[in-house]
Short mmCIF file of C-alpha atoms in Angstrom, two decimals:
data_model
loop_
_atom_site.label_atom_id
_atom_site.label_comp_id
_atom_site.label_asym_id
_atom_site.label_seq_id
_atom_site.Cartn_x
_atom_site.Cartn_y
_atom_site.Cartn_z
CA UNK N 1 -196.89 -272.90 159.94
CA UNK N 2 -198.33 -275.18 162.79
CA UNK N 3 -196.87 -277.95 162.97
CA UNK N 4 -193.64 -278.24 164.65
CA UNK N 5 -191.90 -280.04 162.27
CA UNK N 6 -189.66 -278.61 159.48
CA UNK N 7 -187.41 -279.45 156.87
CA UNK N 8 -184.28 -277.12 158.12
CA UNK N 9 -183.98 -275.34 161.89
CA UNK N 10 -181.84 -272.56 161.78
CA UNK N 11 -180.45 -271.50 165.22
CA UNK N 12 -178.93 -267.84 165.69
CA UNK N 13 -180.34 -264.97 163.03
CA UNK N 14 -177.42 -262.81 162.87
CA UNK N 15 -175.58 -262.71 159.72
CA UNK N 16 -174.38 -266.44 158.89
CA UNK N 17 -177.70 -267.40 160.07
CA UNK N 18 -180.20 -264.81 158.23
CA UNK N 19 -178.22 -265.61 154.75
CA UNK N 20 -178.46 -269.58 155.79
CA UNK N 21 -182.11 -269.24 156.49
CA UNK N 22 -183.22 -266.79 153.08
CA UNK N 23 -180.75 -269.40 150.88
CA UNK N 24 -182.58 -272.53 152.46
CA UNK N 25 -186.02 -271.44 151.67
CA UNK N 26 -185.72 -269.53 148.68
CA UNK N 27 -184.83 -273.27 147.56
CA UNK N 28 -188.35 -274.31 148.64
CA UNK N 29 -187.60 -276.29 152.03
CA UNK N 30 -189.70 -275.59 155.27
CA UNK N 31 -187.68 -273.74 157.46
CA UNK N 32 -187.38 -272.38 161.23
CA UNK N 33 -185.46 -269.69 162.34
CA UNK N 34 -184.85 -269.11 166.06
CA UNK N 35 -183.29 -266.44 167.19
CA UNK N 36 -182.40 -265.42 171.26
CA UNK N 37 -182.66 -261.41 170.69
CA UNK N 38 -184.60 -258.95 168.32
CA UNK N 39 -183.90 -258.98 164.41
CA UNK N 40 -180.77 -256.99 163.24
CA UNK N 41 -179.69 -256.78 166.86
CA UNK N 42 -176.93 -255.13 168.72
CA UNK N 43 -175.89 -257.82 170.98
CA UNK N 44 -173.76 -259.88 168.74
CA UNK N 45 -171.49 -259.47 166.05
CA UNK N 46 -173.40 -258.37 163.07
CA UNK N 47 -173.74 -254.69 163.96
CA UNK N 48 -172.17 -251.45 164.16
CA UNK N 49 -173.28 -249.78 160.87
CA UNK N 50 -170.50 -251.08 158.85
CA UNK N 51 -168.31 -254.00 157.98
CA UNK N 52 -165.04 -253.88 155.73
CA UNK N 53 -165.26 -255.31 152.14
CA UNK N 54 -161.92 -256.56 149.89
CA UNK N 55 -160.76 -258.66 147.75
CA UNK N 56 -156.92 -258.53 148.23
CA UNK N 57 -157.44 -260.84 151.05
CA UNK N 58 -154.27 -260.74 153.51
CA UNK N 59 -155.42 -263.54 155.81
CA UNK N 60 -154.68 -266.22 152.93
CA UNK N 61 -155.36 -266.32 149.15
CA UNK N 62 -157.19 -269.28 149.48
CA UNK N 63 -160.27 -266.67 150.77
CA UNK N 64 -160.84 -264.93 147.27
CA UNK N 65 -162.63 -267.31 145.14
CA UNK N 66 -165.30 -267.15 148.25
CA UNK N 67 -164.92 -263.38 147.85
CA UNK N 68 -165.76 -263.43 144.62
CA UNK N 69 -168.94 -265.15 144.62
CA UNK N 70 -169.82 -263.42 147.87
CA UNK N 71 -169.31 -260.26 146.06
CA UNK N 72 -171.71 -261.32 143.28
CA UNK N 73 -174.28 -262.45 146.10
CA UNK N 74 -174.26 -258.59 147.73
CA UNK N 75 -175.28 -257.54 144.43
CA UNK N 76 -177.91 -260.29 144.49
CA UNK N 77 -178.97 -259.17 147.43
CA UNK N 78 -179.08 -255.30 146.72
CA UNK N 79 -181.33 -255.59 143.62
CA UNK N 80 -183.78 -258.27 145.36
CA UNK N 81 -184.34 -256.10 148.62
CA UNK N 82 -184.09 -253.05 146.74
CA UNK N 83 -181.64 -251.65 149.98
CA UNK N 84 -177.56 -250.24 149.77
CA UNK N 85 -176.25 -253.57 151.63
CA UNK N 86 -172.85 -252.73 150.65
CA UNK N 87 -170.84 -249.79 148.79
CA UNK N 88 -167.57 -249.32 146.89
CA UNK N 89 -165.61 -246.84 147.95
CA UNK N 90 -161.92 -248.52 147.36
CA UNK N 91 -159.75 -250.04 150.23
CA UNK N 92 -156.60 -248.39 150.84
CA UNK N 93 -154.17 -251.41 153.06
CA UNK N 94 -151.20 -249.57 154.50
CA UNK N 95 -148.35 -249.98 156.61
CA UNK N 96 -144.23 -251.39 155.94
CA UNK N 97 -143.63 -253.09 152.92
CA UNK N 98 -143.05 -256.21 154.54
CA UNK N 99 -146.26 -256.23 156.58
CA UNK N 100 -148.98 -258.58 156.33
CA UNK N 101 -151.49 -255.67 155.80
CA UNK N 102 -149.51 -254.30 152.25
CA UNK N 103 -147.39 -258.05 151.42
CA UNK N 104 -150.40 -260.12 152.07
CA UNK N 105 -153.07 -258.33 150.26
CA UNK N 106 -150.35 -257.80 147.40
CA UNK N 107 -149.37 -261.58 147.34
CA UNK N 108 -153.52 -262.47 147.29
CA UNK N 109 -154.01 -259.69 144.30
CA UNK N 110 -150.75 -261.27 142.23
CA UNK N 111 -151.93 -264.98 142.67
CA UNK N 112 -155.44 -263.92 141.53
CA UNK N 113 -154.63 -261.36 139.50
CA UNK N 114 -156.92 -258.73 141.05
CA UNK N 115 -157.31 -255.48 140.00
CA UNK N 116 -154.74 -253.22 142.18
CA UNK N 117 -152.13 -250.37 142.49
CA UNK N 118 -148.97 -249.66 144.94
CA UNK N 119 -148.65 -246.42 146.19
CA UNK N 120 -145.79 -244.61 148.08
CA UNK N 121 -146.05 -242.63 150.78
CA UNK N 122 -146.15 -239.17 148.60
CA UNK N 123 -148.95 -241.10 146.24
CA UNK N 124 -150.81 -242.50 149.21
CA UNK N 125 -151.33 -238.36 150.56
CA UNK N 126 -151.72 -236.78 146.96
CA UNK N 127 -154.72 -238.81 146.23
CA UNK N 128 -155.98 -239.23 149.74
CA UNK N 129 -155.15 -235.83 152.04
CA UNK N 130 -156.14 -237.12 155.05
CA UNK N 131 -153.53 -239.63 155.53
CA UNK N 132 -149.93 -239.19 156.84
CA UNK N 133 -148.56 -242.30 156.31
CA UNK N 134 -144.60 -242.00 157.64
CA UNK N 135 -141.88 -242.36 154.87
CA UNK N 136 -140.99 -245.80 154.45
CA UNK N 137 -145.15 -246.64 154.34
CA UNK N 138 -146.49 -248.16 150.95
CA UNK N 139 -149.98 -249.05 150.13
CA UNK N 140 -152.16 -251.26 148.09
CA UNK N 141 -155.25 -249.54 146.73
CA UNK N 142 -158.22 -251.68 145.84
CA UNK N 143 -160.73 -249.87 144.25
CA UNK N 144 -162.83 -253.13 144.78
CA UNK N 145 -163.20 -252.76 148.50
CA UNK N 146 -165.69 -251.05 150.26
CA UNK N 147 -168.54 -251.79 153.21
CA UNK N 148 -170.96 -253.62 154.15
CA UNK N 149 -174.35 -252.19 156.19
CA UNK N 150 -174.41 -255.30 158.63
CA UNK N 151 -178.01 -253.99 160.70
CA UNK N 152 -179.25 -253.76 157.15
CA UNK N 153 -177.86 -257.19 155.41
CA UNK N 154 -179.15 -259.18 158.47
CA UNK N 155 -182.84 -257.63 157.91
CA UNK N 156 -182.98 -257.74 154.13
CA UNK N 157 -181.85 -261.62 154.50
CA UNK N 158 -184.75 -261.78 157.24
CA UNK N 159 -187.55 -259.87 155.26
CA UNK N 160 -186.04 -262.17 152.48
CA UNK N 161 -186.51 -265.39 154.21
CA UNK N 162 -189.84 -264.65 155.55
CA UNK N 163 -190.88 -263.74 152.28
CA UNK N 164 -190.09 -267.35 150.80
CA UNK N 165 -191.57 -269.10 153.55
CA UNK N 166 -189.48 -269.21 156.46
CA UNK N 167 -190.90 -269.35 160.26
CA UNK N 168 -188.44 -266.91 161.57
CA UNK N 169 -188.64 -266.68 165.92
CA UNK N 170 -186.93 -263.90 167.84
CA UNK N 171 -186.68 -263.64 171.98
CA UNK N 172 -187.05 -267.78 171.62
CA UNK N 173 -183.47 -268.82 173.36
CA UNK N 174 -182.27 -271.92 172.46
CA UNK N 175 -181.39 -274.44 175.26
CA UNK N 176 -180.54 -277.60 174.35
CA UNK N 177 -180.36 -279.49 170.49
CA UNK N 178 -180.07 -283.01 169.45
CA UNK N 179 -179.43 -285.11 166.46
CA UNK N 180 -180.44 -288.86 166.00
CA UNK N 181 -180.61 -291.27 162.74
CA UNK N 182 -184.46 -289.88 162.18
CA UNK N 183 -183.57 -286.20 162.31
CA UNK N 184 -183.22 -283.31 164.85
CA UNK N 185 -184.65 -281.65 167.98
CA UNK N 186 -184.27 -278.47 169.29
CA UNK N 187 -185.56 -277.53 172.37
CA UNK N 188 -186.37 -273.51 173.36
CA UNK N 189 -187.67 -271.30 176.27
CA UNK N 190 -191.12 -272.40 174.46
CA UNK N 191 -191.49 -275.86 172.69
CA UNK N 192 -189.37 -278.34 171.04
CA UNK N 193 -189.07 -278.34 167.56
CA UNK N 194 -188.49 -281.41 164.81
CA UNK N 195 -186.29 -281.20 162.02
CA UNK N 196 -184.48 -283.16 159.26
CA UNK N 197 -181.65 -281.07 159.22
CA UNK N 198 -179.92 -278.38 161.96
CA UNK N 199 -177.72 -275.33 160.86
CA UNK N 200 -176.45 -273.53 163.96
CA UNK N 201 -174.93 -270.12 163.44
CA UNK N 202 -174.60 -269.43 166.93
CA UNK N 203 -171.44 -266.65 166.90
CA UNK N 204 -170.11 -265.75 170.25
CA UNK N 205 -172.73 -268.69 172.03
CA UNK N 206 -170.81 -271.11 170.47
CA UNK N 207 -168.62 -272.44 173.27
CA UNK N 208 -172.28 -272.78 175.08
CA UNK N 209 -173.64 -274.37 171.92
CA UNK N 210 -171.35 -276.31 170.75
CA UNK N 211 -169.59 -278.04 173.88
CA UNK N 212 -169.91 -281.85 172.88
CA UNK N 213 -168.17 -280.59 169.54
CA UNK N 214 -164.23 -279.32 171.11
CA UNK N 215 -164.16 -276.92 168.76
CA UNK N 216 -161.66 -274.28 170.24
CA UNK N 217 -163.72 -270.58 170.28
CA UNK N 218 -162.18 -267.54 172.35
CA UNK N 219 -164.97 -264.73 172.70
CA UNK N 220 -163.25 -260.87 172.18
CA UNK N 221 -164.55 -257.66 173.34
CA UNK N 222 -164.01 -255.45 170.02
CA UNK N 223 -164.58 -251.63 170.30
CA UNK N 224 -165.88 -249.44 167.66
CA UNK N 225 -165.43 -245.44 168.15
CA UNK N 226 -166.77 -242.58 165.95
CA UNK N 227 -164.74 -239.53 166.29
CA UNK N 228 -165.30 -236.32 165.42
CA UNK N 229 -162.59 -234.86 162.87
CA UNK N 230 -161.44 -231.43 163.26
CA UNK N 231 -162.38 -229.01 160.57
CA UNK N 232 -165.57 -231.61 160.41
CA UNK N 233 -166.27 -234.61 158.65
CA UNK N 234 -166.53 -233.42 154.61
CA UNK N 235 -163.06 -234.49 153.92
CA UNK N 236 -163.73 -238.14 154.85
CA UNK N 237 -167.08 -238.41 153.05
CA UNK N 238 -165.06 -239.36 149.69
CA UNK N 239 -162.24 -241.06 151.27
CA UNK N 240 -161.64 -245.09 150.65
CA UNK N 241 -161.73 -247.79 153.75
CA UNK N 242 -158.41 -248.42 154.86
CA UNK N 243 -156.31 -250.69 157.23
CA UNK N 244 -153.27 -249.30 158.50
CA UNK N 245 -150.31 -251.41 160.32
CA UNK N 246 -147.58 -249.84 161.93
CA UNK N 247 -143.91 -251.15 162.35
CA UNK N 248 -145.12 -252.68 165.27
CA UNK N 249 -147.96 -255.02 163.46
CA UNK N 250 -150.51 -253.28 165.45
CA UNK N 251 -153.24 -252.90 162.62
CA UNK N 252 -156.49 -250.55 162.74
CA UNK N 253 -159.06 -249.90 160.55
CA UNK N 254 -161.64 -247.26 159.06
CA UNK N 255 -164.32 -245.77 157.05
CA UNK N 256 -165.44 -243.17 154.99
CA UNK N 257 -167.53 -240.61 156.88
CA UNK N 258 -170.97 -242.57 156.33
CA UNK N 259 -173.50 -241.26 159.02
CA UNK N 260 -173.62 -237.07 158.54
CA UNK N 261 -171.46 -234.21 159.57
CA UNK N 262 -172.34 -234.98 163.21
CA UNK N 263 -171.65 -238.25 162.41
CA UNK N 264 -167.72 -238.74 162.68
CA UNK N 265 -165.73 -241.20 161.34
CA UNK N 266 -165.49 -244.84 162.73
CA UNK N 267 -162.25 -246.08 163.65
CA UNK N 268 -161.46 -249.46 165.93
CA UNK N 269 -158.57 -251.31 166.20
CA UNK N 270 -158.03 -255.10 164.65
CA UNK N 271 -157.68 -257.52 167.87
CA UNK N 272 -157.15 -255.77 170.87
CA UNK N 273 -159.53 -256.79 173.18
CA UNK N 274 -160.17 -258.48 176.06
CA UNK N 275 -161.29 -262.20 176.29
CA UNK N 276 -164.98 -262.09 177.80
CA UNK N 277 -168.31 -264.06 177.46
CA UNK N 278 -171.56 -262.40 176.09
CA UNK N 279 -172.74 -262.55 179.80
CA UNK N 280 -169.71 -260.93 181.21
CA UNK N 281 -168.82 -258.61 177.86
CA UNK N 282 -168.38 -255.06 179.52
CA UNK N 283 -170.94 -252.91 177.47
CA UNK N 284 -169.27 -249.63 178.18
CA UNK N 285 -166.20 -247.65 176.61
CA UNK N 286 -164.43 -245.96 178.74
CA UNK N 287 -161.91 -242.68 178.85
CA UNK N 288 -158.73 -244.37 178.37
CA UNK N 289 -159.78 -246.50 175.52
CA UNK N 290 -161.19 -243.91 173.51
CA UNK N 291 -157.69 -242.06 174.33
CA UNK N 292 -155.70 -244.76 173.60
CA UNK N 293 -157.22 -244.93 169.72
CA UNK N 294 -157.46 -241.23 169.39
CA UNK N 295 -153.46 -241.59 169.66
CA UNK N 296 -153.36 -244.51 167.39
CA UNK N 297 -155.48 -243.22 164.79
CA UNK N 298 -153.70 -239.86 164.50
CA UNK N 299 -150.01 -241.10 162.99
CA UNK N 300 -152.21 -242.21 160.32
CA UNK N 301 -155.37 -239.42 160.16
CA UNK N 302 -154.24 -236.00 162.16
CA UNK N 303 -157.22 -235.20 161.39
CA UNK N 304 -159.33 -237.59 164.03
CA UNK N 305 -158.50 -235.54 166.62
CA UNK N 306 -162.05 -234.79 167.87
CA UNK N 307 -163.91 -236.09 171.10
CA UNK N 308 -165.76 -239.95 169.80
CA UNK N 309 -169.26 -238.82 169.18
CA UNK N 310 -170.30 -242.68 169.53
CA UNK N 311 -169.02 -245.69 170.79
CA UNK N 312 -170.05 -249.31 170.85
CA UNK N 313 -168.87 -253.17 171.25
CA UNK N 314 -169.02 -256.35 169.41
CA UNK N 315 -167.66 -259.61 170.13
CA UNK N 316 -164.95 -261.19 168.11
CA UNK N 317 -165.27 -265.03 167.75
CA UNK N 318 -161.64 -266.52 167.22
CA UNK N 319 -160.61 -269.76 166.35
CA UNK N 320 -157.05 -270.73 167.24
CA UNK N 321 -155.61 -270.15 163.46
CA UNK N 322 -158.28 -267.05 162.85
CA UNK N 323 -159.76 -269.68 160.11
CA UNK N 324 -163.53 -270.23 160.14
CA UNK N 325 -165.28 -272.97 161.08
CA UNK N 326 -167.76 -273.92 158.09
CA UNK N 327 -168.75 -277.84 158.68
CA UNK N 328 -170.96 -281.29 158.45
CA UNK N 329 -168.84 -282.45 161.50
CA UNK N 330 -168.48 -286.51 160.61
CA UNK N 331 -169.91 -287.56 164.08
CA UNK N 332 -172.60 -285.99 163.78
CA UNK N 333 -175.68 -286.90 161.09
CA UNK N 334 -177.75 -283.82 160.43
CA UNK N 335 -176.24 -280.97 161.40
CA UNK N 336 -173.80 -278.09 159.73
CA UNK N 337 -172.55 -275.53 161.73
CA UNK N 338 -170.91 -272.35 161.03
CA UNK N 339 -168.47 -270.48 163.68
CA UNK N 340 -165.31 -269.19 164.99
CA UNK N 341 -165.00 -266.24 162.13
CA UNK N 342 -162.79 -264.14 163.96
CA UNK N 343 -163.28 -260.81 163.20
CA UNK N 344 -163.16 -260.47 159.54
CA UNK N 345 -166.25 -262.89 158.53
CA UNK N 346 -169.05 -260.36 157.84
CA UNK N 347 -168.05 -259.70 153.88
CA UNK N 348 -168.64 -263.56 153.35
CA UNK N 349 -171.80 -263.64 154.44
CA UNK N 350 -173.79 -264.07 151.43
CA UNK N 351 -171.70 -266.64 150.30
CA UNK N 352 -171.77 -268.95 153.41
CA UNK N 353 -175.55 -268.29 153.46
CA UNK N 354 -175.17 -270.44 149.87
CA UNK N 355 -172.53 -272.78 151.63
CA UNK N 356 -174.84 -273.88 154.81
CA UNK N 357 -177.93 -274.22 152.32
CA UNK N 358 -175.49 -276.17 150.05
CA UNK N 359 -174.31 -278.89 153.46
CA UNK N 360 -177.58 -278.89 154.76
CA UNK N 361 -179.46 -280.21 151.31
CA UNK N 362 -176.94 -282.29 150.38
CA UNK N 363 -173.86 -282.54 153.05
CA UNK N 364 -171.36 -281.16 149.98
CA UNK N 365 -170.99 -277.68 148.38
CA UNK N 366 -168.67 -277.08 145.43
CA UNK N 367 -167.30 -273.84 147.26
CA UNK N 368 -163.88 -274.38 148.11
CA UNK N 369 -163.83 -274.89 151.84
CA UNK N 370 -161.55 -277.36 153.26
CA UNK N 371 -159.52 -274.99 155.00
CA UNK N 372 -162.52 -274.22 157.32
CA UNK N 373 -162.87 -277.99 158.31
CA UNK N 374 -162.57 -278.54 162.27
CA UNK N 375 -161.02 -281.25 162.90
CA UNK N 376 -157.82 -279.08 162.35
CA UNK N 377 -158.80 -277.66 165.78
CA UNK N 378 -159.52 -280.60 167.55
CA UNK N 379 -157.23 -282.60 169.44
CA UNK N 380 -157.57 -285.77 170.86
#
């Protein structure tokens, strides 16, 4: 395309924003991407080889008719790219009976009458070996669950998008946007761009982004480690993804053994970072970290004992509640954004792809999302 006018400008490519720009012109409209970084990049969010999937939602029940659909959109998306986006494996959620990890993923499974089974603590080690879970520990296995590949969702929605139409930038940073009565302008490091209609996706840039908006966003440092188990990684190659809480609510998760026997097996705790900015995130892992999960990691996995063969960071992007942010905001005419997801957004992003496209063609969507509207954040 030449001109620099479009239908629908799309700022920030990583995984809200790929989906939003393949659903948008897979429905025939003209559409600009713009991205700051590479495609599939590792300077965001959507990265790290693999992103938890599940159904027994603990975070609120409200969540699973979106998981649903989303789930039916990964399938979409697997036979149309012809690439493994995401994988069953089954999601084992353990910890105290009364803990959100086991209670709320049971109460979301009961209200929506999901396929599950509770397992005590002998069950949860005779079916799975590598887990120790203390005593009093239950568990709710989901054989639903599973992962997502997030380097590979983002490109497939990309090569997706392009392949429909779409005018997708990368290294094009996005400085300033506008919206008026007639449409929208957006201007970059190299032109300014027309629209009808703005979707910004802009993850952990959105407290740069979207400053005229108050929407609350705290930027996390997350840490992901691959360690090395001992007696190698075999074992794990079979096992389910899991998230274990202990009695003192402190929650981590895990995978299968996914990348090869010199691969390990990725581990990371659920919120405990530091707050940062993606200008002062620090990029490195150090000693005492990767100690600190080694010790975590082991009441639940003995096994993941091993020196962390790979390490990497991500930034959470958390809303006060840990709700999303999926909106038309009213005072503003033609734009949708899409923010604040908080650390457990990646599995829905098929389905808010379809959302966005849905507000941005006509400023409704019959997905239930009222709970992600932001004027529950803002305060006057």
């Amino acid at each position: 395309m030449n001109d620099d006018s479009y239908d629908m400008i799309v700022v920030g490519l990583g995984g809200m924003g790929s989906a939003a720009a393949y659903h948008l012109a897979r429905r025939g409209h003209r559409v600009l991407g713009l991205e700051k970084y590479t495609p599939a990049h590792d300077r965001g969010s959507s990265h790290g080889g693999s992103r938890i999937i599940r159904q027994s939602y603990f975070e609120d029940p409200a969540y699973v008719p979106l998981l649903l659909r989303s789930y039916e959109l990964w399938q979409e998306l697997a036979d149309v790219s012809g690439r493994e986006v995401y994988r069953k494996t089954g999601g084992l959620f353990v910890g105290p009976p009364e803990s959100l990890t086991v209670a709320g993923s049971r109460r979301a499974a009961m209200e929506w009458d999901l396929p599950h089974e509770m397992l005590d603590a002998d069950e949860i080690h005779r079916r799975f070996p590598t887990f120790t879970p203390t005593s009093g520990d239950v568990a709710l296995y989901e054989a639903n669950a599973g992962f997502a590949r997030p380097e590979m969702t983002v490109a497939a929605h990309l090569d997706l998008a392009a392949r429909a139409g779409a005018d997708l930038h990368f290294g094009e940073q996005v400085l300033e946007w506008g919206d008026e009565s007639s449409g929208v302008t957006v201007t970059t490091t190299s032109a300014t761009y027309r629209g009808d209609q703005l979707v910004i996706c802009p993850g952990a840039w959105a407290p740069e982004l979207l400053t005229d908006l108050g929407i609350p966003i705290t930027v996390e440092r997350q840490v992901l480690y691959w360690l090395e188990p001992s007696g190698g990684t075999a074992p794990f190659e079979g096992q389910p993804i899991f998230i274990g809480e202990n009695a003192d609510g402190r929650q981590i998760y895990g995978f299968p053994a996914i990348d090869g026997p010199a691969g390990g097996v990725k581990v990371a705790f659920f919120r405990k970072g530091q707050e940062c900015t993606p200008d002062t995130i620090d990029r490195v892992v150090h000693p005492d970290e990767i100690d600190t999960m080694r010790q975590r990691v082991t009441e639940l996995l003995p096994a993941l004992s091993g020196p962390a063969v790979h390490t990497a960071t991500c930034m959470y992007s958390n809303t006060p509640d840990e709700h999303f942010v999926i909106a038309r905001p009213p005072e503003l005419a033609n734009v949708t954004v899409a923010c604040g997801f908080s650390g457990h957004g990646f599995k829905f992003v098929p389905v808010v792809g379809e959302v966005l496209a849905d507000l941005a063609t006509s400023g409704t969507t019959a997905h239930p999302i009222g709970l992600f509207d932001p004027r529950r954040l803002v305060t006057s």
